[in-house]
Coordinates of C-alpha atoms in Angstrom, one line a residue:
M1 CA -14.7 5.1 23.1
S2 CA -14.8 1.3 22.5
I3 CA -13.3 -0.9 20.4
C4 CA -14.6 -4.6 19.8
D5 CA -14.0 -8.0 20.9
S6 CA -11.7 -9.3 17.8
I7 CA -9.3 -6.4 18.0
S8 CA -6.4 -6.1 21.5
V9 CA -4.4 -2.2 21.8
E10 CA -0.6 -2.5 22.7
E11 CA 1.2 0.0 22.8
S12 CA 4.8 0.4 22.5
S13 CA 8.1 2.8 20.7
G14 CA 5.0 5.3 21.3
I15 CA 3.4 3.3 18.4
T16 CA -0.2 2.0 19.3
F17 CA -0.9 -1.3 17.3
L18 CA -4.6 -2.9 17.5
Q19 CA -3.9 -7.1 16.5
V20 CA -6.7 -8.5 15.0
D21 CA -7.9 -12.4 16.1
N22 CA -10.7 -13.4 14.5
A23 CA -12.3 -16.8 13.7
F24 CA -11.2 -15.6 9.5
A25 CA -7.3 -14.3 10.5
T26 CA -5.1 -12.2 12.5
S27 CA -3.3 -9.2 11.1
R28 CA -1.3 -6.3 13.0
I29 CA -1.9 -3.0 12.2
S30 CA -0.4 0.3 13.4
L31 CA -2.0 3.4 13.5
F32 CA 0.7 5.4 13.1
G33 CA 0.4 5.8 9.2
A34 CA -2.5 3.6 9.5
H35 CA -0.4 1.1 8.4
V36 CA -0.8 -2.7 8.1
L37 CA 2.0 -4.8 8.5
S38 CA 0.5 -8.3 8.7
F39 CA -2.8 -10.4 6.6
V40 CA -1.8 -14.2 8.4
P41 CA -5.6 -16.2 7.6
K42 CA -5.8 -19.1 9.7
S43 CA -7.5 -21.0 6.3
D44 CA -2.7 -21.6 5.9
N45 CA -0.7 -19.5 9.0
V46 CA 0.8 -18.1 6.3
D47 CA 1.2 -14.2 5.9
R48 CA 0.9 -12.1 3.2
L49 CA 2.3 -9.8 4.1
W50 CA 6.3 -8.3 4.0
L51 CA 7.9 -6.4 6.9
S52 CA 11.5 -5.6 7.0
P53 CA 12.7 -6.9 9.8
H54 CA 14.7 -3.6 10.3
A55 CA 11.9 -0.8 10.0
F56 CA 11.2 1.7 12.3
L57 CA 8.5 1.2 15.0
N58 CA 9.2 4.6 16.8
G59 CA 7.8 6.7 14.9
E60 CA 10.2 8.5 14.0
R61 CA 10.6 7.6 9.8
P62 CA 7.7 6.1 7.4
I63 CA 7.4 1.7 8.5
R64 CA 9.0 -0.5 5.2
G65 CA 6.6 -2.9 3.6
G66 CA 3.7 -4.4 4.9
I67 CA 0.8 -1.1 3.4
P68 CA 2.0 2.0 3.8
I69 CA 0.0 4.8 2.3
C70 CA -0.1 7.5 0.2
W71 CA -1.7 10.6 -0.3
P72 CA -2.4 13.1 -2.1
W73 CA 1.2 12.1 -4.2
F74 CA 3.0 9.6 -5.5
A75 CA 6.8 9.1 -4.5
D76 CA 8.1 12.5 -6.3
N77 CA 5.7 13.9 -8.0
H78 CA 4.8 16.7 -6.1
G79 CA 5.4 20.0 -8.5
R80 CA 8.7 21.3 -6.7
E81 CA 11.4 19.8 -6.3
K82 CA 12.8 16.3 -5.1
G83 CA 13.7 16.0 -1.6
E84 CA 11.8 19.7 -0.8
L85 CA 8.3 17.4 0.6
P86 CA 8.6 13.8 1.5
A87 CA 8.0 11.6 -0.9
H88 CA 4.9 9.6 -1.3
G89 CA 2.9 12.4 0.7
F90 CA 2.2 12.2 4.8
L91 CA -0.1 10.9 5.6
R92 CA 1.4 7.8 6.4
T93 CA 3.8 9.2 8.3
Q94 CA 0.9 11.3 10.8
T95 CA -0.9 9.4 13.3
W96 CA -4.4 8.6 12.8
Q97 CA -7.8 7.9 15.0
I98 CA -10.6 4.7 15.5
Q99 CA -13.9 5.7 14.0
S100 CA -15.4 2.7 14.5
S101 CA -14.5 -0.8 14.9
E102 CA -17.6 -4.2 14.7
D103 CA -17.5 -7.3 14.6
T104 CA -19.5 -8.7 11.7
E105 CA -20.1 -11.7 9.7
A106 CA -17.6 -11.1 7.1
G107 CA -14.6 -10.4 9.4
T108 CA -13.4 -6.7 11.9
R109 CA -14.2 -3.8 10.3
I110 CA -12.2 -0.9 11.3
V111 CA -11.9 3.0 10.1
L112 CA -9.2 5.3 10.6
T113 CA -9.3 8.7 10.0
P114 CA -5.3 10.7 9.6
N115 CA -5.4 14.4 12.5
F116 CA -5.1 16.3 9.1
S117 CA -5.2 16.0 5.2
R118 CA -4.3 19.9 4.6
G119 CA -1.0 20.6 4.6
E120 CA 2.4 21.9 2.1
G121 CA 1.5 21.1 -1.1
F122 CA -1.9 19.8 -0.7
E123 CA -4.0 23.2 0.7
Y124 CA -7.9 21.7 -0.4
D125 CA -10.5 21.4 1.9
C126 CA -10.9 17.6 2.3
Q127 CA -12.2 14.7 4.2
V128 CA -10.5 11.4 4.7
S129 CA -10.9 7.7 5.8
Y130 CA -9.7 4.3 5.6
E131 CA -11.9 1.5 6.2
I132 CA -9.7 -2.2 6.7
L133 CA -11.8 -5.1 6.4
V134 CA -10.0 -8.5 8.4
G135 CA -11.0 -11.2 7.2
E136 CA -11.6 -14.5 4.4
Q137 CA -9.7 -11.9 2.7
L138 CA -8.1 -7.9 3.9
S139 CA -9.5 -5.1 1.9
V140 CA -8.8 -2.4 2.7
T141 CA -10.1 1.5 0.5
L142 CA -8.7 5.0 1.1
K143 CA -12.0 7.1 0.6
T144 CA -10.9 10.7 -0.1
E145 CA -14.1 13.5 -0.2
N146 CA -13.7 17.4 -1.6
T147 CA -15.5 19.2 1.3
G148 CA -14.7 22.7 -0.1
I149 CA -15.9 24.4 -2.8
V150 CA -13.3 23.8 -5.5
P151 CA -12.0 20.6 -7.5
F152 CA -8.9 19.7 -6.4
T153 CA -6.4 16.3 -8.6
F154 CA -4.6 13.7 -6.3
N155 CA -2.4 11.1 -6.1
A156 CA -2.3 8.0 -3.9
A157 CA -1.7 4.7 -4.3
L158 CA -2.1 1.3 -1.9
H159 CA 1.9 0.6 -1.5
S160 CA 1.6 -3.3 -0.6
Y161 CA 4.6 -5.1 -0.2
F162 CA 3.8 -9.2 -1.2
A163 CA 5.9 -11.4 0.8
V164 CA 7.4 -14.1 -1.1
E165 CA 9.3 -17.3 -0.6
S166 CA 11.7 -15.9 -3.4
I167 CA 11.2 -13.3 -6.1
G168 CA 13.8 -16.1 -8.4
K169 CA 10.1 -18.5 -8.4
T170 CA 8.0 -15.8 -8.8
E171 CA 5.6 -15.2 -11.8
I172 CA 2.7 -12.5 -12.2
T173 CA 0.0 -12.6 -13.9
G174 CA -3.1 -9.9 -15.2
I175 CA -0.8 -7.9 -16.1
E176 CA -1.1 -6.5 -19.9
G177 CA 0.1 -3.3 -21.8
E178 CA 2.9 -1.2 -22.0
Y179 CA 4.3 0.4 -18.3
K180 CA 6.4 3.0 -18.2
D181 CA 10.5 2.3 -16.7
K182 CA 11.8 4.3 -14.0
L183 CA 15.6 2.8 -14.2
E184 CA 15.4 4.0 -17.9
D185 CA 13.9 6.5 -17.6
W186 CA 10.5 6.5 -18.2
A187 CA 11.1 4.7 -21.9
I188 CA 7.6 2.9 -22.3
K189 CA 7.8 -1.3 -22.2
P190 CA 6.0 -4.1 -22.9
T191 CA 4.5 -5.7 -20.3
P192 CA 6.7 -8.9 -20.3
S193 CA 5.1 -12.8 -21.1
P194 CA 6.3 -13.9 -18.8
Y195 CA 6.4 -12.0 -16.1
V196 CA 9.4 -12.8 -14.5
F197 CA 12.4 -11.6 -12.4
S198 CA 16.0 -11.5 -12.3
G199 CA 16.4 -8.1 -12.2
E200 CA 15.8 -4.8 -10.3
T201 CA 12.7 -3.7 -11.5
D202 CA 10.3 0.4 -10.7
R203 CA 7.5 0.0 -13.5
I204 CA 4.6 1.9 -13.2
H205 CA 1.9 -0.1 -15.3
Q206 CA -1.0 1.9 -17.9
H207 CA -3.3 -0.6 -18.0
A208 CA -5.2 -0.4 -14.4
A209 CA -5.1 -4.3 -14.3
P210 CA -8.5 -5.8 -11.6
D211 CA -7.2 -8.7 -10.8
V212 CA -3.2 -9.1 -10.1
T213 CA -1.7 -13.1 -9.3
I214 CA 1.3 -13.8 -7.1
D215 CA 2.3 -16.9 -8.5
V216 CA 5.3 -18.9 -6.3
E217 CA 7.1 -22.1 -8.0
N218 CA 3.5 -22.5 -10.4
T219 CA 1.4 -22.4 -7.4
A220 CA -1.1 -19.5 -7.3
L221 CA -0.5 -17.8 -3.7
T222 CA -1.9 -14.5 -3.6
R223 CA -5.0 -12.7 -5.6
V224 CA -4.5 -9.0 -5.4
T225 CA -7.6 -7.3 -6.7
S226 CA -7.8 -2.8 -7.7
M227 CA -10.8 -0.5 -7.7
G228 CA -10.8 2.9 -8.4
H229 CA -7.3 3.1 -9.9
D230 CA -5.5 4.0 -13.2
S231 CA -2.0 2.0 -12.6
I232 CA -0.5 -1.1 -11.0
V233 CA 2.9 -0.4 -9.8
V234 CA 5.4 -3.2 -9.3
W235 CA 8.9 -2.5 -7.7
N236 CA 11.9 -4.4 -6.2
P237 CA 14.7 -2.9 -5.6
W238 CA 16.9 -5.9 -6.0
Q239 CA 20.6 -5.9 -4.6
G240 CA 20.1 -2.3 -5.1
A241 CA 18.5 -3.8 -1.3
A242 CA 22.0 -3.5 0.5
S243 CA 21.4 0.8 -0.2
I244 CA 18.0 0.8 1.7
A245 CA 18.9 1.9 5.9
D246 CA 15.4 -0.2 7.2
M247 CA 16.3 -3.0 4.3
D248 CA 18.4 -6.1 4.9
A249 CA 19.8 -7.0 2.2
F250 CA 18.7 -9.6 0.7
G251 CA 15.5 -8.6 1.8
Y252 CA 14.5 -8.4 -1.7
R253 CA 14.8 -11.8 -2.1
H254 CA 11.5 -12.1 -0.2
M255 CA 9.3 -9.0 -1.7
L256 CA 7.5 -7.6 -4.5
C257 CA 5.9 -5.1 -4.1
I258 CA 2.7 -4.4 -5.8
E259 CA 0.8 -0.8 -5.5
T260 CA -3.0 -0.2 -6.7
S261 CA -2.1 3.3 -7.5
V262 CA -4.1 6.1 -9.0
T263 CA -0.4 8.2 -10.7
N264 CA -2.4 10.0 -13.9
G265 CA -4.1 12.4 -11.6
V266 CA -7.8 12.2 -9.9
T267 CA -9.7 15.3 -10.3
I268 CA -13.0 15.6 -7.4
E269 CA -15.4 17.9 -7.4
P270 CA -17.1 19.4 -4.8
D271 CA -19.3 17.2 -2.2
H272 CA -17.8 14.1 -4.7
A273 CA -15.9 11.5 -3.2
H274 CA -13.5 8.7 -5.2
S275 CA -11.9 5.4 -3.3
I276 CA -9.2 3.4 -4.6
T277 CA -9.5 -0.4 -2.8
Q278 CA -7.0 -3.5 -2.4
I279 CA -8.3 -6.9 -1.5
V280 CA -5.9 -9.3 -1.0
T281 CA -7.0 -13.1 -1.5
P282 CA -5.1 -16.0 -0.1
L283 CA -5.3 -18.7 -2.8

């Protein structure tokens, strides 16, 4: 298959990387996990995504940072004992294939597919594709199509790590209602206002916010637009980062996860499909 002009291909430590460079932005994508690692708009040359300096980039384990794909379950919500199946599913540890790529007026469009979408813990017939558009915005869409004869239910997330200069000076807007707090045995709490950070955060917001804005030092940096989701997950490990093997002990100061998620389950009938989309817009 031919690759469009804005993409160059690199091989390193057994992983194939796509380097996108067009009139609007640059981006680096790992075919291991269909993992977008960076998005740098040429308008300000500021990477909107955070990648751990200790991330494994050799295929040994999922990549810490960028935009990991969670599918067909979120976290350990797979119906079995914790650890019996891989957290966040089995797409993020596969090598994906390029189905198509093209240079368009809006930017570079890439469509990727996994080697398999049926595995232990999810034994249904379906087809998964991932469309990436690198332009003035970064748009990623995960599409799941039911190709079988029975309906199935799944969860998913675009587990994006956003770069911030200082988490202590970061505020997000756009989320309302209540959230489930993982750190307090899933207690239901109201969304804080202002939404700032002073400690470990692990929340599933039940409000499917269409737009969340990241402000750093009262300056709008990034807007995160979501579609096809039922919740927004917000996560920062704070000092718990010291116990994460592929994360610097102080890395939490410069990242914030805002995840376009399906955590309450979506059911797809035969011959139907469902997509979740996240659009990252520099402000």
